[in-house]
Structure formats: structure tokens, C-alpha cells
């Protein structure tokens, strides 16, 4: 059975800290792994990863995939209060996305 | 260019009532999805559609029906609402161009409470 597990479930850090969010998975037909950020409403797309070892980067956010060990990490450096959100990891398997429960990140000023 | 629009944004129903949630998109996307999001459980797929006139069951389809009569609209119906259907419902769309690896784009959600 395809499965996505995110850790930690919640995390509280201070502004300026660096955080690492984890996403491990089990899948029968891997196509891609996606990261989304969810603030109050709609999840918004951050990254799509298809190949191992190739870092995707956008500003202070970066992500990498390890297809051998079946996990991905999302790093956020120099965190800001605006980074407070739920970060969702999803596995693309055929027509559907299989979602993790999310990591709730709170950045304290 | 609105993207994905869900109506209504909020609704309170009594047990046994019926209602329809509307998802409208202006991106000409082929694929459309209905999810529900409950605390601690992430997003769970209810039904999806790979094109106009087609629908398929997702992970948690019981108690829901869908229709996709027009490409731009995907309707989610609750025939007889139950308290267990209290949730936030999200619609998402995806282009069919470029293969499977295209991200889904989400509406702002509908918060539904069943009393």
C-alpha cells in the first residue's frame, strides 16, 4: 500500500532558525514527490522532485529527494514569521496524489 | 483569471439534508479532484475526473456523488449529510499536458459543518 509519513507533526522555532522537514514514503509506482505550503486556505505548490540527489531551490527554501532510502527533506533557512504554515508532502502515483498528514510549523518572533 | 473557485465558502447543514458543492476552473485543465481535509489526516481523495463526462472513485467516496457535465465544472454532492462529513473540502485541478508530473492547483476550500 502506498504511504507517505511526515515528521515531525509539529515544530516551533524562533525567527532566524533553520528547519528541516521530513517526508518518507512507500510506493509501488513512483512518478514524483511534491511539496506544498498551506497557510489559511488553499495549499500552494512549492516543489516537484523526480530524481535523486538534485536539489530544488527557491529563495530560502530547498528540497532534495533520495529514491534509494525513500525520503525527501524540505529545508528552510533564516526562517521568518511568514513561513508559519502547514507543509504537505505528496506522492504522485498514476492519476492521484497520496498525501502525508503535514508538518505544522510555527515561527516565533 | 480566477484559477479554481469553490462555492460556497461556508455552510452549516442539518443531518439528512442534501447539498452540492461547486468547483469551477478557468485554466482548461483536464483533471479535477475533490478532497476532504480533517485534522491530523492530511488530504483524502473523494472522487476525481480525468475529463468531461468521466468520474472515478477515490479513497473515501462513500456518501458522496460527483458530476462533470462541463469541462470547467466539477460538482460534489452530499445526498444525506452525516456529522462524519463535517470537514473542509478542497477542489484541485491539473493539466493533462506534459504527462503525469504536473502539480495540482487548489481552490480556497469549503468549510462544511453537519449538525
mmCIF file of C-alpha atoms in Angstrom:
data_model
loop_
_atom_site.group_PDB
_atom_site.id
_atom_site.type_symbol
_atom_site.label_atom_id
_atom_site.label_comp_id
_atom_site.label_asym_id
_atom_site.label_seq_id
_atom_site.Cartn_x
_atom_site.Cartn_y
_atom_site.Cartn_z
ATOM 1 C CA UNK A 1 0.000 0.000 0.000
ATOM 2 C CA UNK A 2 1.329 3.442 -0.966
ATOM 3 C CA UNK A 3 2.041 5.572 2.084
ATOM 4 C CA UNK A 4 3.511 8.965 2.991
ATOM 5 C CA UNK A 5 4.729 9.778 6.505
ATOM 6 C CA UNK A 6 5.818 13.256 7.526
ATOM 7 C CA UNK A 7 7.815 14.203 10.577
ATOM 8 C CA UNK A 8 7.693 15.980 12.854
ATOM 9 C CA UNK A 9 3.937 16.582 13.024
ATOM 10 C CA UNK A 10 4.564 19.987 14.549
ATOM 11 C CA UNK A 11 7.544 22.210 15.146
ATOM 12 C CA UNK A 12 8.041 25.521 16.935
ATOM 13 C CA UNK A 13 11.211 27.522 16.274
ATOM 14 C CA UNK A 14 12.383 31.107 16.565
ATOM 15 C CA UNK A 15 12.741 33.511 13.694
ATOM 16 C CA UNK A 16 16.131 33.094 12.044
ATOM 17 C CA UNK A 17 16.429 29.378 12.804
ATOM 18 C CA UNK A 18 16.895 26.746 10.105
ATOM 19 C CA UNK A 19 14.393 23.901 9.937
ATOM 20 C CA UNK A 20 14.352 20.528 8.202
ATOM 21 C CA UNK A 21 11.071 18.778 7.483
ATOM 22 C CA UNK A 22 10.993 15.107 6.593
ATOM 23 C CA UNK A 23 8.859 13.039 4.264
ATOM 24 C CA UNK A 24 9.301 9.281 3.924
ATOM 25 C CA UNK A 25 7.286 7.111 1.594
ATOM 26 C CA UNK A 26 6.420 3.688 0.308
ATOM 27 C CA UNK A 27 5.168 3.397 -3.257
ATOM 28 C CA UNK A 28 4.628 0.814 -5.954
ATOM 29 C CA UNK A 29 4.857 3.199 -8.911
ATOM 30 C CA UNK A 30 6.851 6.355 -8.165
ATOM 31 C CA UNK A 31 6.372 9.278 -10.541
ATOM 32 C CA UNK A 32 7.251 12.310 -8.429
ATOM 33 C CA UNK A 33 7.157 13.801 -4.950
ATOM 34 C CA UNK A 34 5.639 17.207 -4.336
ATOM 35 C CA UNK A 35 5.824 19.738 -1.517
ATOM 36 C CA UNK A 36 3.040 22.229 -0.788
ATOM 37 C CA UNK A 37 2.633 25.059 1.718
ATOM 38 C CA UNK A 38 -0.761 25.601 3.316
ATOM 39 C CA UNK A 39 -1.475 28.758 5.217
ATOM 40 C CA UNK A 40 -5.101 29.560 5.952
ATOM 41 C CA UNK A 41 -6.691 28.333 2.774
ATOM 42 C CA UNK A 42 -5.505 26.593 -0.384
ATOM 43 C CA UNK A 43 -2.305 24.527 -0.472
ATOM 44 C CA UNK A 44 0.175 26.223 -2.780
ATOM 45 C CA UNK A 45 2.756 24.337 -4.793
ATOM 46 C CA UNK A 46 6.422 24.602 -3.793
ATOM 47 C CA UNK A 47 8.489 21.874 -5.456
ATOM 48 C CA UNK A 48 8.260 18.757 -7.554
ATOM 49 C CA UNK A 49 11.077 16.207 -7.289
ATOM 50 C CA UNK A 50 11.599 13.348 -9.685
ATOM 51 C CA UNK A 51 15.302 12.487 -9.495
ATOM 52 C CA UNK A 52 17.535 11.600 -6.571
ATOM 53 C CA UNK A 53 20.198 13.993 -5.406
ATOM 54 C CA UNK A 54 19.116 17.019 -7.420
ATOM 55 C CA UNK A 55 18.287 19.937 -5.140
ATOM 56 C CA UNK A 56 15.400 22.198 -5.963
ATOM 57 C CA UNK A 57 15.750 25.695 -4.567
ATOM 58 C CA UNK A 58 13.550 28.742 -4.264
ATOM 59 C CA UNK A 59 14.881 31.560 -2.142
ATOM 60 C CA UNK A 60 15.327 30.286 1.405
ATOM 61 C CA UNK A 61 13.539 27.001 0.671
ATOM 62 C CA UNK A 62 15.202 23.938 -0.792
ATOM 63 C CA UNK A 63 14.329 20.299 -1.172
ATOM 64 C CA UNK A 64 16.012 17.078 -2.157
ATOM 65 C CA UNK A 65 14.919 13.517 -2.848
ATOM 66 C CA UNK A 66 16.579 10.193 -2.015
ATOM 67 C CA UNK A 67 14.910 7.454 -4.049
ATOM 68 C CA UNK A 68 17.124 4.742 -2.604
ATOM 69 C CA UNK A 69 16.210 5.476 1.008
ATOM 70 C CA UNK A 70 12.691 6.638 0.049
ATOM 71 C CA UNK A 71 12.577 10.058 1.630
ATOM 72 C CA UNK A 72 12.680 13.749 0.912
ATOM 73 C CA UNK A 73 13.561 16.752 3.047
ATOM 74 C CA UNK A 74 12.434 20.348 2.881
ATOM 75 C CA UNK A 75 14.848 22.897 4.333
ATOM 76 C CA UNK A 76 14.002 26.442 5.272
ATOM 77 C CA UNK A 77 16.880 28.721 6.244
ATOM 78 C CA UNK A 78 16.665 32.040 8.113
ATOM 79 C CA UNK A 79 13.010 31.406 8.924
ATOM 80 C CA UNK A 80 10.539 34.283 9.071
ATOM 81 C CA UNK A 81 7.108 34.526 10.704
ATOM 82 C CA UNK A 82 5.591 34.324 7.232
ATOM 83 C CA UNK A 83 6.929 30.774 6.936
ATOM 84 C CA UNK A 84 4.441 29.654 9.584
ATOM 85 C CA UNK A 85 2.183 27.162 7.823
ATOM 86 C CA UNK A 86 1.416 23.505 7.346
ATOM 87 C CA UNK A 87 3.847 21.891 4.922
ATOM 88 C CA UNK A 88 2.406 18.999 2.970
ATOM 89 C CA UNK A 89 4.262 16.254 1.157
ATOM 90 C CA UNK A 90 2.513 14.269 -1.577
ATOM 91 C CA UNK A 91 3.453 11.281 -3.679
ATOM 92 C CA UNK A 92 2.410 11.164 -7.319
ATOM 93 C CA UNK A 93 1.282 7.652 -8.188
ATOM 94 C CA UNK A 94 -0.539 7.400 -11.521
ATOM 95 C CA UNK A 95 -3.531 9.749 -11.600
ATOM 96 C CA UNK A 96 -3.580 10.509 -7.914
ATOM 97 C CA UNK A 97 -1.615 12.230 -5.173
ATOM 98 C CA UNK A 98 -1.157 10.428 -1.865
ATOM 99 C CA UNK A 99 -0.764 12.923 0.944
ATOM 100 C CA UNK A 100 1.071 12.962 4.213
ATOM 101 C CA UNK A 101 -0.596 14.411 7.310
ATOM 102 C CA UNK A 102 1.587 17.515 7.148
ATOM 103 C CA UNK A 103 4.035 19.291 9.429
ATOM 104 C CA UNK A 104 2.679 22.318 11.271
ATOM 105 C CA UNK A 105 5.495 24.858 11.507
ATOM 106 C CA UNK A 106 5.237 27.819 13.862
ATOM 107 C CA UNK A 107 7.857 30.560 13.733
ATOM 108 C CA UNK A 108 8.035 32.706 16.865
ATOM 109 C CA UNK A 109 9.288 36.296 16.527
ATOM 110 C CA UNK B 1 -8.156 34.954 -14.205
ATOM 111 C CA UNK B 2 -9.660 33.341 -11.128
ATOM 112 C CA UNK B 3 -7.996 29.892 -11.282
ATOM 113 C CA UNK B 4 -10.036 27.481 -9.144
ATOM 114 C CA UNK B 5 -13.178 28.846 -7.498
ATOM 115 C CA UNK B 6 -15.205 26.953 -4.919
ATOM 116 C CA UNK B 7 -18.709 27.853 -3.787
ATOM 117 C CA UNK B 8 -19.934 28.172 -1.157
ATOM 118 C CA UNK B 9 -17.108 29.045 1.231
ATOM 119 C CA UNK B 10 -19.031 28.029 4.363
ATOM 120 C CA UNK B 11 -22.177 26.031 5.017
ATOM 121 C CA UNK B 12 -23.928 24.563 8.018
ATOM 122 C CA UNK B 13 -26.318 21.672 7.377
ATOM 123 C CA UNK B 14 -28.554 19.527 9.479
ATOM 124 C CA UNK B 15 -28.179 15.750 9.414
ATOM 125 C CA UNK B 16 -30.069 14.329 6.456
ATOM 126 C CA UNK B 17 -30.033 17.476 4.340
ATOM 127 C CA UNK B 18 -28.520 17.478 0.889
ATOM 128 C CA UNK B 19 -26.303 19.966 -0.838
ATOM 129 C CA UNK B 20 -23.965 20.455 -3.781
ATOM 130 C CA UNK B 21 -20.515 21.991 -3.750
ATOM 131 C CA UNK B 22 -19.365 23.629 -6.962
ATOM 132 C CA UNK B 23 -15.832 23.802 -8.295
ATOM 133 C CA UNK B 24 -15.211 25.990 -11.336
ATOM 134 C CA UNK B 25 -11.899 26.410 -13.143
ATOM 135 C CA UNK B 26 -10.819 28.703 -15.942
ATOM 136 C CA UNK B 27 -7.472 27.033 -16.712
ATOM 137 C CA UNK B 28 -8.852 24.495 -19.200
ATOM 138 C CA UNK B 29 -7.449 21.657 -17.100
ATOM 139 C CA UNK B 30 -8.498 18.104 -17.878
ATOM 140 C CA UNK B 31 -8.148 16.615 -14.411
ATOM 141 C CA UNK B 32 -10.234 17.673 -11.425
ATOM 142 C CA UNK B 33 -10.260 16.329 -7.869
ATOM 143 C CA UNK B 34 -12.321 16.588 -4.709
ATOM 144 C CA UNK B 35 -10.562 16.153 -1.368
ATOM 145 C CA UNK B 36 -11.564 16.408 2.225
ATOM 146 C CA UNK B 37 -9.139 17.595 4.894
ATOM 147 C CA UNK B 38 -9.554 16.625 8.514
ATOM 148 C CA UNK B 39 -7.204 17.458 11.405
ATOM 149 C CA UNK B 40 -4.207 15.145 11.594
ATOM 150 C CA UNK B 41 -5.219 13.189 8.482
ATOM 151 C CA UNK B 42 -3.957 15.230 5.568
ATOM 152 C CA UNK B 43 -5.911 15.366 2.323
ATOM 153 C CA UNK B 44 -8.016 12.380 1.308
ATOM 154 C CA UNK B 45 -9.300 11.931 -2.217
ATOM 155 C CA UNK B 46 -13.081 11.574 -2.530
ATOM 156 C CA UNK B 47 -13.649 11.454 -6.302
ATOM 157 C CA UNK B 48 -11.807 12.625 -9.351
ATOM 158 C CA UNK B 49 -12.322 13.183 -13.060
ATOM 159 C CA UNK B 50 -9.893 12.764 -15.939
ATOM 160 C CA UNK B 51 -12.078 14.632 -18.402
ATOM 161 C CA UNK B 52 -15.527 15.924 -19.249
ATOM 162 C CA UNK B 53 -18.172 13.274 -18.690
ATOM 163 C CA UNK B 54 -15.915 10.952 -16.661
ATOM 164 C CA UNK B 55 -15.646 10.390 -12.919
ATOM 165 C CA UNK B 56 -13.931 7.852 -10.684
ATOM 166 C CA UNK B 57 -13.840 6.939 -7.002
ATOM 167 C CA UNK B 58 -11.002 7.931 -4.756
ATOM 168 C CA UNK B 59 -10.033 6.766 -1.281
ATOM 169 C CA UNK B 60 -13.184 7.863 0.600
ATOM 170 C CA UNK B 61 -16.129 8.018 -1.874
ATOM 171 C CA UNK B 62 -18.967 6.715 0.330
ATOM 172 C CA UNK B 63 -21.752 9.229 0.930
ATOM 173 C CA UNK B 64 -20.711 11.466 -1.973
ATOM 174 C CA UNK B 65 -21.554 11.718 -5.649
ATOM 175 C CA UNK B 66 -19.960 13.809 -8.382
ATOM 176 C CA UNK B 67 -20.656 15.002 -11.882
ATOM 177 C CA UNK B 68 -18.561 16.615 -14.596
ATOM 178 C CA UNK B 69 -21.009 17.642 -17.309
ATOM 179 C CA UNK B 70 -18.822 20.532 -18.452
ATOM 180 C CA UNK B 71 -15.037 20.571 -18.554
ATOM 181 C CA UNK B 72 -14.786 23.628 -16.354
ATOM 182 C CA UNK B 73 -17.099 22.440 -13.561
ATOM 183 C CA UNK B 74 -16.880 19.578 -11.079
ATOM 184 C CA UNK B 75 -19.769 19.159 -8.649
ATOM 185 C CA UNK B 76 -19.673 17.284 -5.349
ATOM 186 C CA UNK B 77 -22.994 16.210 -3.887
ATOM 187 C CA UNK B 78 -23.993 15.029 -0.449
ATOM 188 C CA UNK B 79 -27.347 13.287 -0.722
ATOM 189 C CA UNK B 80 -27.979 12.817 3.003
ATOM 190 C CA UNK B 81 -25.442 14.676 5.124
ATOM 191 C CA UNK B 82 -23.994 12.994 8.220
ATOM 192 C CA UNK B 83 -21.941 14.539 11.057
ATOM 193 C CA UNK B 84 -18.943 12.446 9.901
ATOM 194 C CA UNK B 85 -18.906 14.567 6.743
ATOM 195 C CA UNK B 86 -18.037 17.691 8.699
ATOM 196 C CA UNK B 87 -14.783 18.729 7.093
ATOM 197 C CA UNK B 88 -13.020 21.208 4.852
ATOM 198 C CA UNK B 89 -13.466 20.283 1.191
ATOM 199 C CA UNK B 90 -10.911 21.231 -1.436
ATOM 200 C CA UNK B 91 -11.154 21.089 -5.181
ATOM 201 C CA UNK B 92 -7.981 20.790 -7.245
ATOM 202 C CA UNK B 93 -7.195 20.738 -10.953
ATOM 203 C CA UNK B 94 -4.289 19.606 -13.086
ATOM 204 C CA UNK B 95 -3.417 19.929 -16.732
ATOM 205 C CA UNK B 96 -3.178 16.777 -18.815
ATOM 206 C CA UNK B 97 -0.477 18.341 -20.955
ATOM 207 C CA UNK B 98 3.102 17.311 -20.274
ATOM 208 C CA UNK B 99 2.450 13.935 -18.689
ATOM 209 C CA UNK B 100 1.648 12.848 -15.165
ATOM 210 C CA UNK B 101 4.160 15.115 -13.458
ATOM 211 C CA UNK B 102 2.191 18.303 -13.273
ATOM 212 C CA UNK B 103 1.213 19.919 -9.956
ATOM 213 C CA UNK B 104 -2.342 20.231 -8.776
ATOM 214 C CA UNK B 105 -3.807 23.689 -8.197
ATOM 215 C CA UNK B 106 -6.254 24.194 -5.365
ATOM 216 C CA UNK B 107 -9.298 26.276 -4.608
ATOM 217 C CA UNK B 108 -9.683 28.015 -1.255
ATOM 218 C CA UNK B 109 -11.899 25.314 0.219
ATOM 219 C CA UNK B 110 -15.416 24.946 1.563
ATOM 220 C CA UNK B 111 -15.870 24.584 5.307
ATOM 221 C CA UNK B 112 -18.865 22.337 5.896
ATOM 222 C CA UNK B 113 -20.424 21.602 9.287
ATOM 223 C CA UNK B 114 -23.120 18.968 9.748
ATOM 224 C CA UNK B 115 -25.141 19.249 12.941
#
